Short mmCIF file of C-alpha atoms in Angstrom, two decimals:
data_model
loop_
_atom_site.label_atom_id
_atom_site.label_comp_id
_atom_site.label_asym_id
_atom_site.label_seq_id
_atom_site.Cartn_x
_atom_site.Cartn_y
_atom_site.Cartn_z
CA MET A 751 44.98 23.74 41.78
CA LYS A 752 41.80 22.21 42.60
CA ASN A 753 39.97 24.05 40.15
CA ILE A 754 42.35 22.61 37.57
CA LEU A 755 41.71 19.05 38.94
CA TYR A 756 37.87 19.77 38.57
CA ILE A 757 37.97 20.84 34.93
CA VAL A 758 40.19 17.70 34.11
CA PHE A 759 37.94 15.44 35.79
CA LEU A 760 34.41 17.16 33.95
CA CYS A 761 36.31 16.99 30.78
CA PHE A 762 37.34 13.16 31.19
CA PHE A 763 33.91 12.25 32.56
CA HIS A 764 31.99 14.69 29.37
CA THR A 765 34.42 12.68 27.02
CA ALA A 766 33.72 9.10 28.39
CA ILE A 767 29.93 9.78 28.02
CA PHE A 768 29.66 10.74 24.92
CA ALA A 769 32.15 8.71 23.92
CA GLN A 770 30.10 5.84 25.34
CA GLN A 771 26.95 7.09 23.04
CA ASP A 772 29.06 7.43 20.05
CA THR A 773 29.89 3.63 20.48
CA LEU A 774 26.17 2.64 21.25
CA THR A 775 24.96 4.85 18.23
CA THR A 776 27.47 3.08 16.13
CA GLU A 777 26.71 -0.64 17.23
CA LYS A 778 23.04 0.36 16.94
CA THR A 779 23.91 1.38 13.40
CA ILE A 780 25.93 -2.03 12.53
CA LEU A 781 23.21 -4.06 14.04
CA LYS A 782 20.54 -2.58 11.88
CA ASN A 783 22.45 -2.82 8.55
CA LYS A 784 23.30 -6.16 9.36
CA GLU A 785 19.56 -6.98 10.02
CA LEU A 786 18.85 -4.99 6.45
CA LEU A 787 22.02 -7.16 4.72
CA ASP A 788 20.68 -10.45 5.99
CA ARG A 789 17.01 -9.65 5.29
CA ALA A 790 18.09 -8.36 1.74
CA THR A 791 20.19 -11.78 1.28
CA ASP A 792 17.32 -13.78 2.40
CA PRO A 793 15.84 -16.07 -0.22
CA LEU A 794 12.81 -16.87 1.85
CA ALA A 795 11.70 -13.08 2.30
CA PRO A 796 9.67 -12.87 -1.05
CA SER A 797 7.39 -15.70 0.13
CA ARG A 798 7.43 -15.03 3.97
CA ALA A 799 6.60 -11.09 2.53
CA ALA A 800 3.70 -12.60 0.56
CA PHE A 801 2.55 -15.03 2.94
CA TYR A 802 2.20 -12.20 5.82
CA SER A 803 -0.08 -10.17 3.41
CA ALA A 804 -2.23 -12.89 2.63
CA ILE A 805 -2.85 -13.09 6.26
CA VAL A 806 -3.31 -9.87 7.09
CA PRO A 807 -3.81 -6.95 4.41
CA GLY A 808 -0.77 -4.68 4.48
CA LEU A 809 1.55 -6.78 6.91
CA GLY A 810 3.81 -7.86 3.80
CA GLN A 811 4.56 -3.93 3.21
CA ILE A 812 5.18 -3.47 7.16
CA TYR A 813 7.66 -6.28 6.96
CA ASN A 814 9.30 -4.78 3.50
CA ARG A 815 9.20 -1.58 5.48
CA SER A 816 7.53 0.07 2.53
CA TYR A 817 4.77 2.04 5.13
CA TRP A 818 3.84 4.54 2.65
CA LYS A 819 1.77 1.70 0.77
CA LEU A 820 -0.46 1.12 3.73
CA PRO A 821 -2.85 3.71 3.02
CA LEU A 822 -3.23 2.66 -0.51
CA VAL A 823 -4.05 -0.77 0.36
CA TYR A 824 -6.59 -0.06 3.21
CA GLY A 825 -7.70 3.37 1.37
CA GLY A 826 -8.52 0.78 -1.68
CA MET A 827 -10.16 -2.13 0.26
CA GLY A 828 -12.11 0.35 2.62
CA THR A 829 -13.59 2.37 -0.29
CA SER A 830 -14.64 -0.58 -2.22
CA MET A 831 -15.84 -2.34 0.68
CA TYR A 832 -17.90 0.71 1.43
CA PHE A 833 -19.79 0.63 -1.60
CA TYR A 834 -20.52 -2.94 -1.29
CA PHE A 835 -22.39 -2.82 1.71
CA HIS A 836 -24.26 0.45 0.24
CA ASN A 837 -25.35 -1.16 -2.67
CA GLN A 838 -26.11 -4.25 -0.88
CA LYS A 839 -28.24 -2.03 1.28
CA GLN A 840 -29.98 -0.37 -1.46
CA TYR A 841 -30.60 -3.81 -3.30
CA GLN A 842 -32.25 -5.55 -0.36
CA LEU A 843 -34.71 -2.14 0.22
CA LEU A 844 -35.84 -2.50 -3.23
CA ARG A 845 -35.85 -6.31 -3.34
CA ASP A 846 -38.22 -5.90 0.15
CA ASP A 847 -40.12 -3.42 -1.33
CA TYR A 848 -40.92 -5.29 -4.60
CA LYS A 849 -41.55 -8.71 -2.55
CA ARG A 850 -44.26 -6.50 -0.61
CA ARG A 851 -45.97 -5.36 -3.68
CA LEU A 852 -46.18 -8.77 -4.82
CA LYS A 853 -47.35 -10.16 -1.57
CA LEU A 854 -50.04 -7.14 -1.15
CA GLY A 855 -51.11 -6.74 -4.81
CA SER A 856 -53.71 -4.27 -5.09
CA ALA A 857 -53.62 -3.31 -1.44
CA TYR A 858 -50.13 -2.19 -1.84
CA ASP A 859 -50.09 1.57 -0.77
CA ARG A 860 -48.00 3.60 -3.28
CA ALA A 861 -48.38 6.98 -1.51
CA ASN A 862 -46.79 5.85 1.91
CA GLU A 863 -43.94 3.75 0.46
CA ARG A 864 -40.38 4.54 -0.20
CA PHE A 865 -40.42 3.57 -3.65
CA GLY A 866 -44.12 4.07 -4.39
CA GLN A 867 -43.51 6.04 -7.43
CA LEU A 868 -41.84 3.54 -9.43
CA ASP A 869 -43.60 0.85 -11.29
CA ASP A 870 -42.69 -3.01 -11.05
CA ASP A 871 -40.02 -2.81 -14.07
CA ARG A 872 -38.10 -0.04 -12.67
CA ILE A 873 -38.05 -1.71 -9.46
CA ILE A 874 -36.45 -4.69 -11.38
CA ARG A 875 -33.95 -2.86 -13.42
CA ALA A 876 -33.14 -0.96 -10.42
CA GLN A 877 -32.35 -4.45 -8.03
CA ARG A 878 -30.23 -5.69 -11.04
CA GLN A 879 -28.00 -2.59 -11.32
CA PHE A 880 -27.49 -2.63 -7.53
CA GLN A 881 -26.67 -6.09 -7.47
CA LYS A 882 -24.26 -5.37 -10.59
CA SER A 883 -22.57 -2.83 -8.78
CA ARG A 884 -22.59 -4.57 -5.38
CA ASP A 885 -20.74 -7.60 -7.60
CA LEU A 886 -18.36 -5.45 -9.13
CA CYS A 887 -17.38 -3.72 -5.56
CA LEU A 888 -16.60 -7.36 -4.63
CA VAL A 889 -14.50 -8.14 -7.32
CA ILE A 890 -12.44 -4.79 -6.81
CA THR A 891 -11.96 -5.62 -3.31
CA LEU A 892 -10.70 -9.23 -4.19
CA GLY A 893 -8.45 -7.51 -6.96
CA ILE A 894 -6.89 -5.12 -4.22
CA TYR A 895 -6.23 -8.10 -2.21
CA ILE A 896 -4.19 -9.65 -4.47
CA LEU A 897 -2.43 -7.17 -5.75
CA ASN A 898 -1.21 -6.32 -2.12
CA ILE A 899 0.09 -9.84 -2.03
CA VAL A 900 1.77 -9.41 -5.16
CA ASP A 901 3.22 -5.71 -4.36
CA ALA A 902 4.41 -7.59 -1.13
CA ASN A 903 6.36 -9.90 -2.81
CA VAL A 904 7.74 -8.07 -5.80
CA ASP A 905 8.86 -5.47 -3.02
CA ALA A 906 10.87 -8.19 -1.40
CA HIS A 907 12.36 -9.36 -4.84
CA LEU A 908 13.35 -5.84 -5.53
CA GLN A 909 15.28 -5.48 -2.15
CA GLN A 910 17.43 -8.13 -3.23
CA PHE A 911 18.36 -6.30 -6.20
CA ASN A 912 22.16 -4.87 -6.74
CA VAL A 913 21.43 -1.09 -7.75
CA ASP A 914 24.99 0.20 -6.26
CA ASP A 915 26.71 2.74 -8.40
CA ASP A 916 29.05 0.33 -9.92
CA LEU A 917 26.76 -1.06 -12.32
CA SER A 918 24.72 1.64 -14.01
CA PHE A 919 22.94 2.81 -17.22
CA GLU A 920 23.05 6.09 -18.66
CA PRO A 921 20.85 7.45 -21.55
CA SER A 922 22.81 10.83 -22.85
CA PHE A 923 21.21 13.73 -25.17
CA GLN A 924 23.48 15.65 -27.03
CA PHE A 925 22.63 18.51 -29.22
CA ASN A 926 24.53 18.87 -32.57
CA GLU A 927 25.29 22.49 -33.24
CA VAL A 928 26.61 21.45 -36.84
CA ASN A 929 22.94 19.75 -38.08
CA GLN A 930 21.03 21.51 -35.56
CA SER A 931 19.58 18.11 -34.25
CA TYR A 932 19.37 15.96 -31.15
CA GLN A 933 21.75 12.99 -30.79
CA PHE A 934 20.45 10.01 -28.29
CA GLY A 935 23.13 7.50 -27.26
CA MET A 936 23.51 5.44 -24.19
CA THR A 937 26.46 4.66 -21.61
CA MET A 938 26.77 1.16 -20.00
CA ARG A 939 29.24 1.08 -17.13
CA TYR A 940 30.49 -1.54 -15.09
CA LYS A 941 33.24 -1.38 -12.68
CA PHE A 942 34.93 -4.54 -10.46
#
């Protein structure tokens, strides 16, 4: 008799624990869905996402829960900034070498200098090339930064867009066996 009571007690206790966990999971799911619904109907969400991305690049994507875009934002900006600093360093080295040539004149030792094998015209052209590349990298960085802001704004707008099955558009392609050709058509469906 005691064994049966223990078994009934353990079954009841086991059921109560899992029922409580299931209730907590359901409540968490409801709260999460309510949070997503509130954000999807929030008219300020796009401007908030754009503001966050303007403050810290990628923060708007985190706000929109588009985490896969973060490596694109930071990879693009990091790569262009790397090449910006590389081109700036090369430009400074060439400029310093050219200034040294002008200052020393005929006492300039071409054999011991880094760019000694280049004549003055080539040094000037190389400076201009590195300067153009540096400026282009800065423009690319700014473009990626602006694109990051626009993407966060558009992504937040699109989260408010209704994509239910009640509204659908389906292209259809059918093969006509009589004249051996394809027929193209469209189906638009709206359910109330």
